[in-house]
Short mmCIF file of C-alpha atoms and ligand atoms in Angstrom, two decimals:
data_model
loop_
_atom_site.label_atom_id
_atom_site.label_comp_id
_atom_site.label_asym_id
_atom_site.label_seq_id
_atom_site.Cartn_x
_atom_site.Cartn_y
_atom_site.Cartn_z
CA MET A 139 -52.03 -19.51 48.63
CA GLU A 140 -49.40 -22.20 48.16
CA VAL A 141 -49.87 -22.04 44.41
CA LEU A 142 -49.47 -18.27 44.46
CA LEU A 143 -46.32 -18.53 46.50
CA GLU A 144 -44.94 -21.17 44.14
CA GLN A 145 -45.69 -18.91 41.17
CA ILE A 146 -44.04 -15.94 42.87
CA ILE A 147 -40.93 -18.04 43.50
CA ILE A 148 -40.82 -19.37 39.92
CA TYR A 149 -41.31 -15.93 38.39
CA GLY A 150 -38.85 -14.46 40.83
CA VAL A 151 -36.18 -17.01 39.97
CA VAL A 152 -36.80 -16.49 36.23
CA ALA A 153 -36.64 -12.71 36.67
CA ILE A 154 -33.38 -12.98 38.68
CA LEU A 155 -31.91 -15.27 35.97
CA ILE A 156 -32.90 -12.81 33.27
CA ILE A 157 -31.50 -9.86 35.22
CA LEU A 158 -28.26 -11.74 35.90
CA THR A 159 -27.87 -12.76 32.24
CA VAL A 160 -28.49 -9.19 31.12
CA PHE A 161 -26.13 -7.90 33.82
CA PHE A 162 -23.29 -10.23 32.78
CA TYR A 163 -23.94 -9.59 29.12
CA VAL A 164 -23.86 -5.84 29.57
CA ARG A 165 -20.77 -6.10 31.77
CA GLN A 166 -18.98 -8.18 29.11
CA LEU A 167 -20.02 -5.69 26.41
CA LYS A 168 -18.66 -2.83 28.54
CA ARG A 169 -15.41 -4.66 29.14
CA ASN A 170 -15.02 -5.40 25.43
CA SER A 171 -15.81 -1.79 24.58
CA ARG A 172 -13.21 -0.60 27.08
CA LYS A 173 -10.61 -2.89 25.49
CA VAL A 174 -11.45 -1.54 22.04
CA GLU A 175 -11.34 2.03 23.38
CA GLU A 176 -7.83 1.35 24.78
CA LYS A 177 -6.73 -0.07 21.42
CA ILE A 178 -8.10 3.04 19.69
CA GLN A 179 -6.12 5.29 22.06
CA ARG A 180 -2.96 3.29 21.37
CA ALA A 181 -3.60 3.44 17.62
CA LYS A 182 -4.03 7.23 17.90
CA GLU A 183 -0.72 7.56 19.81
CA GLU A 184 1.03 5.45 17.21
CA GLY A 185 -0.47 7.35 14.31
CA LEU A 186 -2.37 4.30 13.00
CA HIS A 187 -5.95 5.34 13.69
CA GLU A 188 -6.45 7.84 10.87
CA PRO A 189 -7.07 6.09 7.52
CA VAL A 190 -4.56 6.95 4.79
CA SER A 191 -6.25 5.47 1.76
CA LEU A 192 -9.05 2.91 1.20
CA HIS A 193 -10.81 1.87 4.41
CA PRO A 194 -14.20 0.67 5.62
CA GLU A 195 -16.84 3.19 6.64
CA ILE A 196 -19.48 1.82 8.98
CA ASP A 197 -23.12 2.88 8.85
CA VAL A 198 -23.77 2.75 12.59
CA ASN A 199 -27.54 2.93 12.14
CA THR A 200 -27.46 -0.32 10.18
CA CYS A 201 -24.70 -2.16 12.08
CA ILE A 202 -26.04 -4.99 14.30
CA GLN A 203 -22.64 -5.84 15.83
CA SER A 204 -22.52 -9.28 14.20
CA GLY A 205 -18.73 -9.02 14.21
CA ALA A 206 -18.58 -10.75 10.79
CA CYS A 207 -16.39 -7.95 9.42
CA ILE A 208 -13.82 -8.43 12.21
CA GLU A 209 -13.77 -12.18 11.62
CA ALA A 210 -13.40 -11.74 7.88
CA CYS A 211 -10.58 -9.18 7.94
CA PRO A 212 -7.22 -10.89 7.44
CA GLU A 213 -5.21 -7.86 8.62
CA LYS A 214 -4.82 -7.19 12.34
CA GLU A 215 -7.27 -5.15 14.44
CA ILE A 216 -8.51 -2.76 11.84
CA LEU A 217 -12.04 -3.08 13.15
CA GLY A 218 -13.53 -3.68 16.61
CA ILE A 219 -16.92 -3.45 18.35
CA ARG A 220 -17.36 -0.52 20.70
CA ASN A 221 -20.64 0.34 22.43
CA GLY A 222 -22.49 -2.14 20.28
CA LYS A 223 -21.29 -0.87 16.89
CA ALA A 224 -18.36 -1.71 14.62
CA THR A 225 -15.65 0.94 14.67
CA LEU A 226 -12.18 1.61 13.24
CA ILE A 227 -9.08 0.86 15.29
CA ASN A 228 -5.89 0.72 13.19
CA ALA A 229 -7.50 2.14 10.05
CA SER A 230 -4.25 3.08 8.36
CA ARG A 231 -3.34 -0.62 8.14
CA CYS A 232 -6.35 -1.42 5.95
CA VAL A 233 -5.19 -2.64 2.55
CA GLY A 234 -8.65 -2.35 1.07
CA HIS A 235 -9.37 -5.96 0.04
CA GLY A 236 -12.92 -5.48 1.15
CA ALA A 237 -13.42 -8.81 2.92
CA CYS A 238 -15.34 -6.80 5.58
CA PHE A 239 -17.56 -5.24 2.88
CA HIS A 240 -18.61 -8.69 1.63
CA ALA A 241 -18.90 -10.28 5.07
CA CYS A 242 -21.30 -7.82 6.71
CA PRO A 243 -24.73 -9.53 6.75
CA VAL A 244 -26.65 -6.22 6.84
CA GLU A 245 -24.50 -4.35 4.29
CA ALA A 246 -23.44 -1.73 6.80
CA ILE A 247 -19.94 -1.32 5.34
CA SER A 248 -18.77 0.78 2.37
CA LEU A 249 -15.19 1.14 1.23
CA VAL A 250 -14.20 4.78 0.99
CA ILE A 251 -11.07 6.67 0.06
CA GLY A 252 -9.94 9.72 2.10
CA THR A 253 -11.74 11.09 5.15
CA GLU A 254 -13.51 14.35 5.93
CA LYS A 255 -10.24 15.79 7.20
CA ARG A 256 -7.73 14.05 4.99
CA GLY A 257 -8.27 14.23 1.27
CA VAL A 258 -6.79 11.84 -1.28
CA ASP A 259 -5.83 12.96 -4.79
CA LEU A 260 -7.53 10.96 -7.49
CA PRO A 261 -7.11 11.39 -11.24
CA HIS A 262 -10.14 11.67 -13.52
CA VAL A 263 -10.83 8.29 -15.14
CA LYS A 264 -13.74 7.50 -17.48
CA GLN A 265 -15.52 4.18 -17.63
CA ASP A 266 -13.28 2.98 -20.47
CA PHE A 267 -10.20 3.88 -18.30
CA GLU A 268 -9.28 6.90 -20.44
CA SER A 269 -8.23 9.98 -18.47
CA ASN A 270 -9.26 13.52 -19.42
CA VAL A 271 -6.27 13.49 -21.85
CA GLN A 272 -7.33 11.60 -24.99
CA GLY A 273 -4.93 8.65 -25.45
CA ILE A 274 -3.69 8.46 -21.83
CA TYR A 275 -5.39 5.67 -19.89
CA ILE A 276 -5.19 4.77 -16.19
CA ALA A 277 -5.55 1.31 -14.64
CA GLY A 278 -5.11 -0.20 -11.19
CA GLU A 279 -4.73 1.40 -7.81
CA LEU A 280 -3.83 4.80 -9.21
CA GLY A 281 -7.50 5.19 -10.15
CA GLY A 282 -8.47 4.62 -6.50
CA MET A 283 -9.56 0.99 -6.40
CA GLY A 284 -6.73 -1.23 -5.19
CA LEU A 285 -6.33 -4.96 -4.95
CA ILE A 286 -4.48 -7.43 -7.14
CA LYS A 287 -7.54 -8.88 -8.76
CA ASN A 288 -9.08 -5.45 -9.59
CA SER A 289 -5.76 -4.24 -10.99
CA VAL A 290 -5.35 -7.32 -13.18
CA GLU A 291 -8.92 -6.93 -14.42
CA GLN A 292 -8.55 -3.18 -15.11
CA GLY A 293 -5.21 -3.64 -16.89
CA ARG A 294 -6.85 -6.17 -19.26
CA GLN A 295 -10.00 -4.11 -19.88
CA ALA A 296 -8.06 -0.88 -20.42
CA VAL A 297 -5.96 -2.50 -23.15
CA GLU A 298 -9.06 -3.93 -24.82
CA ASN A 299 -10.41 -0.40 -25.02
CA ILE A 300 -7.08 1.03 -26.17
CA ALA A 301 -6.89 -1.55 -28.96
CA ARG A 302 -10.32 -0.42 -30.18
CA ALA A 303 -9.61 3.31 -29.90
CA VAL A 304 -6.06 3.60 -31.18
CA ALA A 305 -5.44 3.20 -34.85
CA LYS A 306 -2.06 1.68 -35.56
CA SER A 307 0.39 4.13 -37.08
CA ARG A 308 3.61 3.70 -38.97
CA ASP A 309 5.07 6.91 -37.49
CA ALA A 310 5.08 5.64 -33.92
CA GLU A 311 7.60 3.26 -32.46
CA TYR A 312 4.82 1.91 -30.28
CA ASP A 313 1.04 1.61 -30.31
CA LEU A 314 1.10 1.54 -26.51
CA ILE A 315 3.52 2.35 -23.72
CA ILE A 316 2.60 0.81 -20.37
CA VAL A 317 4.11 2.55 -17.34
CA GLY A 318 4.43 0.35 -14.23
CA ALA A 319 4.77 -3.41 -13.84
CA GLY A 320 2.56 -4.18 -10.83
CA PRO A 321 -0.49 -6.43 -11.27
CA ALA A 322 -2.22 -3.85 -13.58
CA GLY A 323 0.86 -3.33 -15.80
CA ILE A 324 1.61 -7.04 -16.05
CA SER A 325 -1.92 -7.88 -17.07
CA ALA A 326 -1.94 -4.99 -19.58
CA THR A 327 1.39 -6.20 -21.05
CA LEU A 328 -0.07 -9.68 -21.65
CA GLN A 329 -3.32 -8.24 -23.10
CA ALA A 330 -1.33 -5.97 -25.44
CA LYS A 331 0.43 -9.03 -26.82
CA LYS A 332 -2.92 -10.78 -27.23
CA GLN A 333 -4.29 -7.81 -29.17
CA GLY A 334 -1.19 -7.69 -31.40
CA LEU A 335 -0.21 -4.20 -30.24
CA LYS A 336 3.35 -2.98 -30.56
CA SER A 337 3.97 -2.19 -26.92
CA ILE A 338 6.64 -1.80 -24.25
CA THR A 339 6.36 -1.82 -20.43
CA LEU A 340 8.55 0.53 -18.42
CA GLU A 341 9.13 -0.08 -14.71
CA GLN A 342 11.14 2.22 -12.44
CA ASP A 343 12.03 -0.70 -10.19
CA THR A 344 11.43 -4.44 -10.58
CA LEU A 345 8.55 -6.59 -11.81
CA GLY A 346 5.71 -7.07 -9.34
CA GLY A 347 4.91 -3.53 -8.08
CA THR A 348 3.67 -3.30 -4.50
CA VAL A 349 3.41 -7.12 -4.33
CA TYR A 350 7.22 -7.32 -4.74
CA SER A 351 7.69 -5.33 -1.53
CA PHE A 352 5.29 -7.43 0.63
CA PRO A 353 7.02 -9.12 3.54
CA ARG A 354 8.07 -12.67 2.60
CA GLY A 355 5.72 -14.41 5.01
CA LYS A 356 2.65 -12.33 4.21
CA ILE A 357 -0.45 -14.22 3.16
CA VAL A 358 -1.73 -12.61 0.01
CA MET A 359 -5.49 -12.66 -0.11
CA THR A 360 -6.99 -12.54 -3.53
CA SER A 361 -9.90 -13.85 -5.58
CA PRO A 362 -9.82 -15.98 -8.70
CA MET A 363 -8.93 -13.80 -11.70
CA ASP A 364 -8.47 -13.99 -15.45
CA LEU A 365 -4.87 -13.39 -16.48
CA PRO A 366 -4.55 -12.66 -20.22
CA MET A 367 -2.57 -15.35 -22.17
CA PHE A 368 -2.93 -17.71 -19.22
CA GLY A 369 -6.57 -18.05 -18.22
CA LYS A 370 -8.14 -18.47 -14.79
CA VAL A 371 -5.84 -18.09 -11.79
CA LYS A 372 -7.71 -19.92 -9.03
CA LEU A 373 -5.80 -18.59 -6.07
CA THR A 374 -7.49 -17.23 -2.96
CA GLU A 375 -4.68 -17.33 -0.37
CA THR A 376 -1.14 -17.36 -1.64
CA ARG A 377 2.38 -16.05 -1.00
CA LYS A 378 4.13 -13.28 -2.92
CA SER A 379 6.77 -15.69 -4.26
CA GLU A 380 4.05 -17.83 -5.80
CA LEU A 381 2.39 -14.86 -7.49
CA LEU A 382 5.65 -13.38 -8.75
CA SER A 383 6.81 -16.65 -10.24
CA LEU A 384 3.45 -17.14 -11.92
CA TRP A 385 3.71 -13.67 -13.55
CA GLU A 386 7.30 -14.31 -14.61
CA LYS A 387 6.40 -17.69 -16.08
CA VAL A 388 3.54 -16.27 -18.17
CA LEU A 389 5.62 -13.31 -19.40
CA ASN A 390 8.56 -15.60 -20.32
CA ALA A 391 6.26 -18.09 -22.07
CA ASN A 392 5.12 -15.20 -24.28
CA ASN A 393 8.62 -13.77 -24.85
CA LEU A 394 7.72 -10.59 -23.06
CA LYS A 395 10.29 -8.57 -21.24
CA ILE A 396 9.57 -5.73 -18.88
CA LYS A 397 12.09 -2.85 -19.17
CA GLU A 398 13.11 -2.55 -15.49
CA ASN A 399 14.99 0.30 -13.80
CA SER A 400 13.32 2.64 -16.29
CA LYS A 401 11.51 5.46 -14.53
CA VAL A 402 9.23 7.59 -16.69
CA GLU A 403 9.79 11.24 -15.85
CA ALA A 404 7.49 13.07 -18.26
CA ILE A 405 4.82 12.52 -20.87
CA SER A 406 4.07 15.21 -23.45
CA LYS A 407 2.10 15.49 -26.63
CA SER A 408 4.06 15.48 -29.89
CA GLY A 409 1.56 15.99 -32.73
CA GLU A 410 -0.71 12.92 -32.75
CA LEU A 411 1.70 10.96 -30.59
CA PHE A 412 2.93 10.90 -26.99
CA ARG A 413 6.57 11.53 -26.17
CA VAL A 414 7.55 9.50 -23.09
CA ARG A 415 10.80 10.64 -21.46
CA LEU A 416 12.75 8.33 -19.17
CA GLN A 417 15.02 9.34 -16.29
CA ASN A 418 18.12 8.48 -18.35
CA GLY A 419 17.00 10.96 -21.05
CA GLU A 420 15.82 8.32 -23.53
CA GLU A 421 12.56 9.29 -25.34
CA LEU A 422 9.96 6.96 -26.85
CA LEU A 423 7.00 7.76 -29.10
CA SER A 424 3.64 6.06 -28.80
CA ARG A 425 0.05 6.33 -29.94
CA ALA A 426 -1.29 5.68 -26.43
CA VAL A 427 -0.03 5.48 -22.89
CA LEU A 428 -1.41 3.35 -20.03
CA LEU A 429 -0.47 4.53 -16.57
CA ALA A 430 -0.39 1.60 -14.14
CA ILE A 431 1.84 3.27 -11.60
CA GLY A 432 -0.11 2.59 -8.39
CA ARG A 433 -0.28 5.11 -5.59
CA ARG A 434 2.92 4.55 -3.70
CA GLY A 435 5.02 7.06 -5.66
CA THR A 436 8.73 6.99 -6.18
CA PRO A 437 11.33 6.85 -3.42
CA ARG A 438 13.19 10.17 -3.13
CA LYS A 439 16.86 9.95 -4.13
CA LEU A 440 19.62 11.97 -2.51
CA ASN A 441 21.68 12.54 -5.66
CA VAL A 442 25.02 11.80 -4.03
CA PRO A 443 28.00 10.21 -5.83
CA GLY A 444 27.84 6.42 -5.73
CA GLU A 445 24.06 6.30 -5.20
CA GLU A 446 23.72 4.19 -8.34
CA ARG A 447 25.68 1.32 -6.77
CA GLU A 448 23.86 -1.99 -6.37
CA LYS A 449 24.36 -1.93 -2.60
CA VAL A 450 22.01 1.07 -2.26
CA ALA A 451 18.29 0.34 -1.68
CA TYR A 452 15.18 2.36 -0.89
CA ARG A 453 13.16 -0.37 0.76
CA LEU A 454 13.97 -3.26 3.04
CA LEU A 455 13.06 -6.68 1.78
CA GLU A 456 13.61 -9.83 3.79
CA PRO A 457 15.89 -8.48 6.57
CA GLU A 458 16.11 -12.01 8.02
CA ASN A 459 18.42 -12.93 5.09
CA ILE A 460 20.94 -10.14 5.84
CA SER A 461 23.62 -10.85 8.44
CA GLY A 462 27.16 -9.87 9.43
CA LYS A 463 27.16 -6.66 7.34
CA ASP A 464 28.13 -3.08 8.04
CA ILE A 465 25.00 -1.16 7.18
CA LEU A 466 24.17 2.52 6.97
CA VAL A 467 20.50 3.49 7.24
CA VAL A 468 19.72 7.05 6.19
CA GLY A 469 16.60 8.88 7.50
CA GLY A 470 14.78 9.87 10.64
CA GLY A 471 11.24 8.67 10.03
CA ASP A 472 9.45 5.50 11.06
CA SER A 473 10.62 3.50 8.03
CA ALA A 474 14.27 4.30 8.71
CA VAL A 475 13.99 3.56 12.44
CA GLU A 476 11.98 0.35 11.99
CA SER A 477 14.45 -0.89 9.31
CA ALA A 478 17.49 -0.03 11.45
CA LEU A 479 15.95 -1.97 14.40
CA LEU A 480 15.24 -4.99 12.25
CA LEU A 481 18.69 -5.02 10.66
CA ALA A 482 20.47 -4.51 14.00
CA GLU A 483 19.41 -7.98 15.08
CA GLN A 484 22.12 -9.56 12.86
CA ASN A 485 24.29 -6.65 11.60
CA LYS A 486 26.32 -3.64 12.66
CA VAL A 487 24.00 -0.72 11.96
CA THR A 488 24.64 3.03 11.85
CA LEU A 489 21.67 5.38 11.48
CA SER A 490 22.46 8.74 9.89
CA TYR A 491 19.91 11.55 10.18
CA ARG A 492 20.25 15.16 9.16
CA GLY A 493 18.04 16.40 12.04
CA GLU A 494 18.99 16.95 15.64
CA ASN A 495 16.73 14.26 17.03
CA PHE A 496 13.79 12.08 16.01
CA GLN A 497 10.73 14.26 16.07
CA ARG A 498 8.05 12.72 13.97
CA ILE A 499 8.24 9.04 14.77
CA LYS A 500 5.71 6.89 16.61
CA PRO A 501 6.17 6.79 20.38
CA LYS A 502 6.81 3.03 20.34
CA ASN A 503 9.55 3.42 17.72
CA ASN A 504 11.05 6.25 19.73
CA GLU A 505 11.20 4.04 22.85
CA ARG A 506 12.78 1.17 20.92
CA ILE A 507 15.39 3.29 19.14
CA GLN A 508 16.34 5.10 22.38
CA SER A 509 16.95 1.77 24.13
CA ALA A 510 18.91 0.45 21.11
CA ILE A 511 21.11 3.59 21.29
CA LEU A 512 21.60 3.12 25.04
CA ASP A 513 22.59 -0.52 24.81
CA LYS A 514 24.76 0.32 21.71
CA THR A 515 23.04 -2.08 19.29
CA ILE A 516 22.63 0.89 16.91
CA THR A 517 24.96 3.87 16.47
CA THR A 518 23.05 7.02 15.60
CA ILE A 519 24.75 10.03 14.02
CA PHE A 520 22.49 13.13 14.13
CA ASN A 521 23.18 16.31 12.10
CA SER A 522 24.92 14.20 9.41
CA ASN A 523 24.47 14.00 5.63
CA ILE A 524 25.70 11.24 3.39
CA ILE A 525 28.07 12.76 0.78
CA ASP A 526 29.72 9.81 -0.97
CA ILE A 527 28.99 6.10 -1.35
CA GLY A 528 32.11 4.10 -2.12
CA GLU A 529 32.46 0.38 -2.81
CA ASN A 530 33.44 -0.56 0.75
CA ASN A 531 32.74 2.62 2.70
CA VAL A 532 30.51 5.69 2.97
CA GLN A 533 31.37 9.26 3.83
CA LEU A 534 29.22 11.51 6.03
CA SER A 535 29.48 15.26 6.49
CA LEU A 536 29.15 16.51 10.08
CA PRO A 537 28.76 19.97 11.58
CA GLY A 538 31.91 22.18 11.56
CA ASP A 539 33.10 20.99 8.14
CA ARG A 540 34.05 17.62 9.57
CA THR A 541 33.63 14.31 7.75
CA GLU A 542 33.48 10.72 8.87
CA THR A 543 34.19 7.64 6.83
CA LEU A 544 32.51 4.35 7.81
CA LYS A 545 33.17 0.81 6.66
CA ASN A 546 30.10 -0.19 4.67
CA ASP A 547 28.49 -3.10 2.80
CA LEU A 548 24.91 -1.86 2.34
CA VAL A 549 23.07 1.50 2.36
CA TYR A 550 19.29 1.92 2.94
CA ILE A 551 17.88 5.34 2.17
CA PHE A 552 14.47 6.36 3.54
CA ALA A 553 14.10 9.95 2.48
CA GLY A 554 10.37 9.88 1.75
CA GLY A 555 8.59 9.48 -1.54
CA GLU A 556 7.49 11.69 -4.41
CA LEU A 557 3.79 11.18 -5.03
CA PRO A 558 2.77 10.94 -8.66
CA THR A 559 0.40 13.97 -8.45
CA GLN A 560 2.84 16.42 -10.05
CA PHE A 561 3.88 13.96 -12.70
CA LEU A 562 0.23 13.43 -13.66
CA GLN A 563 -0.62 17.10 -13.65
CA LYS A 564 2.35 17.86 -15.92
CA ALA A 565 0.97 15.30 -18.37
CA GLY A 566 -2.32 17.28 -18.30
CA ILE A 567 -4.30 14.87 -16.16
CA GLU A 568 -6.83 16.49 -13.87
CA ILE A 569 -6.74 15.57 -10.23
CA THR A 570 -9.49 16.01 -7.67
CA THR A 571 -8.96 15.73 -3.93
CA ARG A 572 -11.58 13.36 -2.56
CA PHE A 573 -12.73 13.50 1.05
CA GLY A 574 -14.39 10.21 2.02
CA HIS A 575 -15.37 9.16 -1.50
CA ALA A 576 -17.13 5.77 -1.69
CA MET A 577 -15.29 3.40 -4.03
CA LEU A 578 -17.40 0.33 -3.17
CA LYS A 579 -20.88 0.57 -1.69
CA HIS A 580 -24.02 -1.51 -1.56
CA GLN A 581 -26.75 -0.54 -3.94
CA LYS A 582 -29.30 0.51 -1.30
CA LYS A 583 -27.02 3.39 -0.17
CA ARG A 584 -27.71 6.85 -1.48
CA SER A 585 -24.86 8.16 -3.61
CA ARG A 586 -22.70 10.88 -2.08
C1 LIG B 239 1.01 -4.02 2.94
C2 LIG B 239 0.03 -4.29 1.83
C3 LIG B 239 -0.67 -5.48 1.79
C4 LIG B 239 -1.55 -5.74 0.75
N1 LIG B 239 -2.18 -6.95 0.71
C5 LIG B 239 -3.02 -7.26 -0.33
C6 LIG B 239 -3.62 -8.53 -0.42
O1 LIG B 239 -3.48 -9.40 0.42
N2 LIG B 239 -4.44 -8.74 -1.49
C7 LIG B 239 -4.65 -7.85 -2.44
O2 LIG B 239 -5.41 -8.10 -3.41
N3 LIG B 239 -4.03 -6.61 -2.42
C8 LIG B 239 -3.24 -6.31 -1.37
N4 LIG B 239 -2.63 -5.07 -1.30
C9 LIG B 239 -2.95 -4.08 -2.37
C10 LIG B 239 -2.20 -4.41 -3.68
O3 LIG B 239 -0.84 -4.64 -3.42
C11 LIG B 239 -2.33 -3.25 -4.66
O4 LIG B 239 -3.67 -2.86 -4.74
C12 LIG B 239 -1.86 -3.61 -6.04
O5 LIG B 239 -0.48 -4.01 -6.03
C13 LIG B 239 -2.02 -2.42 -7.03
O6 LIG B 239 -1.54 -2.78 -8.26
P1 LIG B 239 -1.11 -1.68 -9.35
O7 LIG B 239 -0.55 -2.48 -10.49
O8 LIG B 239 -2.19 -0.75 -9.60
O9 LIG B 239 0.05 -0.83 -8.61
P2 LIG B 239 1.43 -1.26 -7.91
O10 LIG B 239 1.39 -2.70 -7.52
O11 LIG B 239 1.66 -0.24 -6.89
O12 LIG B 239 2.50 -1.13 -9.11
C14 LIG B 239 2.83 0.12 -9.66
C15 LIG B 239 4.21 -0.01 -10.29
O13 LIG B 239 4.48 1.18 -11.03
C16 LIG B 239 5.84 1.51 -10.86
N5 LIG B 239 6.00 2.93 -11.11
C17 LIG B 239 5.54 4.00 -10.36
N6 LIG B 239 5.87 5.18 -10.93
C18 LIG B 239 6.59 4.89 -12.04
C19 LIG B 239 7.23 5.68 -13.02
N7 LIG B 239 7.20 6.98 -12.99
N8 LIG B 239 7.89 5.04 -14.03
C20 LIG B 239 7.94 3.68 -14.09
N9 LIG B 239 7.35 2.88 -13.17
C21 LIG B 239 6.69 3.47 -12.15
C22 LIG B 239 6.16 1.13 -9.41
O14 LIG B 239 7.53 0.94 -9.20
C23 LIG B 239 5.35 -0.16 -9.31
O15 LIG B 239 6.11 -1.28 -9.61
C24 LIG B 239 -1.76 -4.79 -0.28
C25 LIG B 239 -1.03 -3.56 -0.24
C26 LIG B 239 -0.16 -3.33 0.79
C27 LIG B 239 0.60 -2.04 0.80
S1 LIG B 240 -10.91 -3.77 3.59
FE1 LIG B 240 -9.71 -5.62 4.09
S2 LIG B 240 -8.08 -4.84 5.42
FE2 LIG B 240 -9.63 -3.25 5.34
S3 LIG B 240 -10.91 -3.66 7.10
FE3 LIG B 240 -11.90 -4.66 5.39
S4 LIG B 240 -11.14 -6.74 5.39
FE4 LIG B 240 -9.78 -5.57 6.72
#
C-alpha cells in the first residue's frame, strides 16, 4: 500500500512538473507570438510589411521554428516566430543577402521576388547574360538577383561571354559600352580591360552604385569574391568606405576611368552596331552593350533653372556632416520628410511641397513632422513649387501668383524615381512581371 502511495506521489509530482513545464512553455510561446503579431501590425501601419523586392518565403510545413534565420539576418526584424512558424515582419527592409536562406537547418526558406499581389518587372536574361536583344547583355541586380558578390560575379562572367561573342570591328568606337558603375559595372569594367576590349563605362551619378548611398555606419555584409585584375577579396563584414576605396584603387591601378554624370537615355540599333545616346545629346557607337543599372532607377528631376548647380542633390548622404546651413527640401513623401527631420537637427530647414498636406506618408513620419512644424524646427510651405535655384537663394511659386525667395545653401529634391522599365522596353528588351518568382531555392523544392 505504502509502495503504491509512494509511486502515486512520484508519478503525480512528475506529471505536475511536466504539465507546469508545458504550461510555461506554451505561455511563453503565446507571449512571443503576441509580440510578433504586434510588430506585424506596426509594420503594416508603417507600410513596411509588404515585400518590395527580394525577400524570404517560408515553407511553413517544413519550418521547425529553430529561429536560425532570425539569428542570421543582419537587418532588423525582418523575420519573427509566430504560432510556432517563422513569418515576415518588416519584409520591405529585406536587402536579399540570403543569410536566412543559408542558415535554415531544414531548408524551409526560398528567396523570391514579388508577391502574389505585387508583381516585379524583370527583363529576360539568358544563361550567358544576353537579353532577348542580341548584343545587349544584363548583369547585376537588374536581372533580379541582388547582392554585391553576385553582381561582381555576374559583371565578370557577362564580359567573358561578350568577349567570346562579339567580334572586334574597326567601324565601332567601342567593342563594349557598360552602363552603370555599381558592383556589376565596376567588375565588368575591370574584366573588359583584362579581355583587351575597347570599352567605356557610363554612370549617371558617381562610382559605387547603390553601395555609394548606404548610410556611413552601415555594416556591409558580403562573401569573399573574385574581382577581375585584383584577385580574391576576402571581406565578409565591411564598411562602404572600405569597399569604395578598394574599387577606386583597383580602377586607378589599371588606368580606368568611369565617365560619371553621364546618364544613358536611349539605346538603338544602327546597322550592326548599337547607338547609345547620353542625356547631354552625345552619341557613342558600340558592338555590344552591358546594362548594369540595378533596379533603383533614376531620381526624377524638376527641370527648373539652376537645377544643375552643385548644391542640388537627389539623395541625402551623411546628414551628420551637414550643419549651420539654410536648406530647402522638396517633396511630400517619406524620403523628403525623413531627410528634413534628420537635417533639422543641425540646420535651418524649409520643406516645400506642391500638395495641400502630407497624404501618403507613414503614420510615424506624419507624427514626427507635425510636431516639428508645431515646435518650429521645420518650416513647411504647402502648395508651393520651386521655380528657380540661385547661388545663395531659391524662389518658390505660391498660390495667387505670389512668389517667395528664401536664403539657401543646399537643395534636396525627392520627387520620386523613374524606373528603368520604359528605358529597357524602348531598347527592345522584353519585360515580364513576376509574382513571387523564386530566385534562390533549395533543390528539393518543386519549381514554380
Ligand atoms: C539599404 C540596402 C542595404 C544593402 N546591404 C547589402 C549588404 O549588406 N550586402 C550586399 O551584398 N548587398 C546589399 N545590398 C544590395 C546591393 O547594394 C545591391 O544588390 C548591389 O549594389 C547591386 O549592384 P548593381 O551593380 O547591380 O546595381 P547598383 O549598385 O544599383 O548600381 C547601378 C548603377 O547604375 C547607374 N545607372 C542607373 N541607370 C543609369 C543610366 N540610365 N545611365 C547611367 N547609369 C545608370 C546607377 O546610378 C547606379 O550607380 C543592399 C541594398 C540596399 C538598398
Ligand atoms: S535575405 Fe538577408 S535581409 Fe532578407 S531576411 Fe534573409 S538575412 Fe534578412
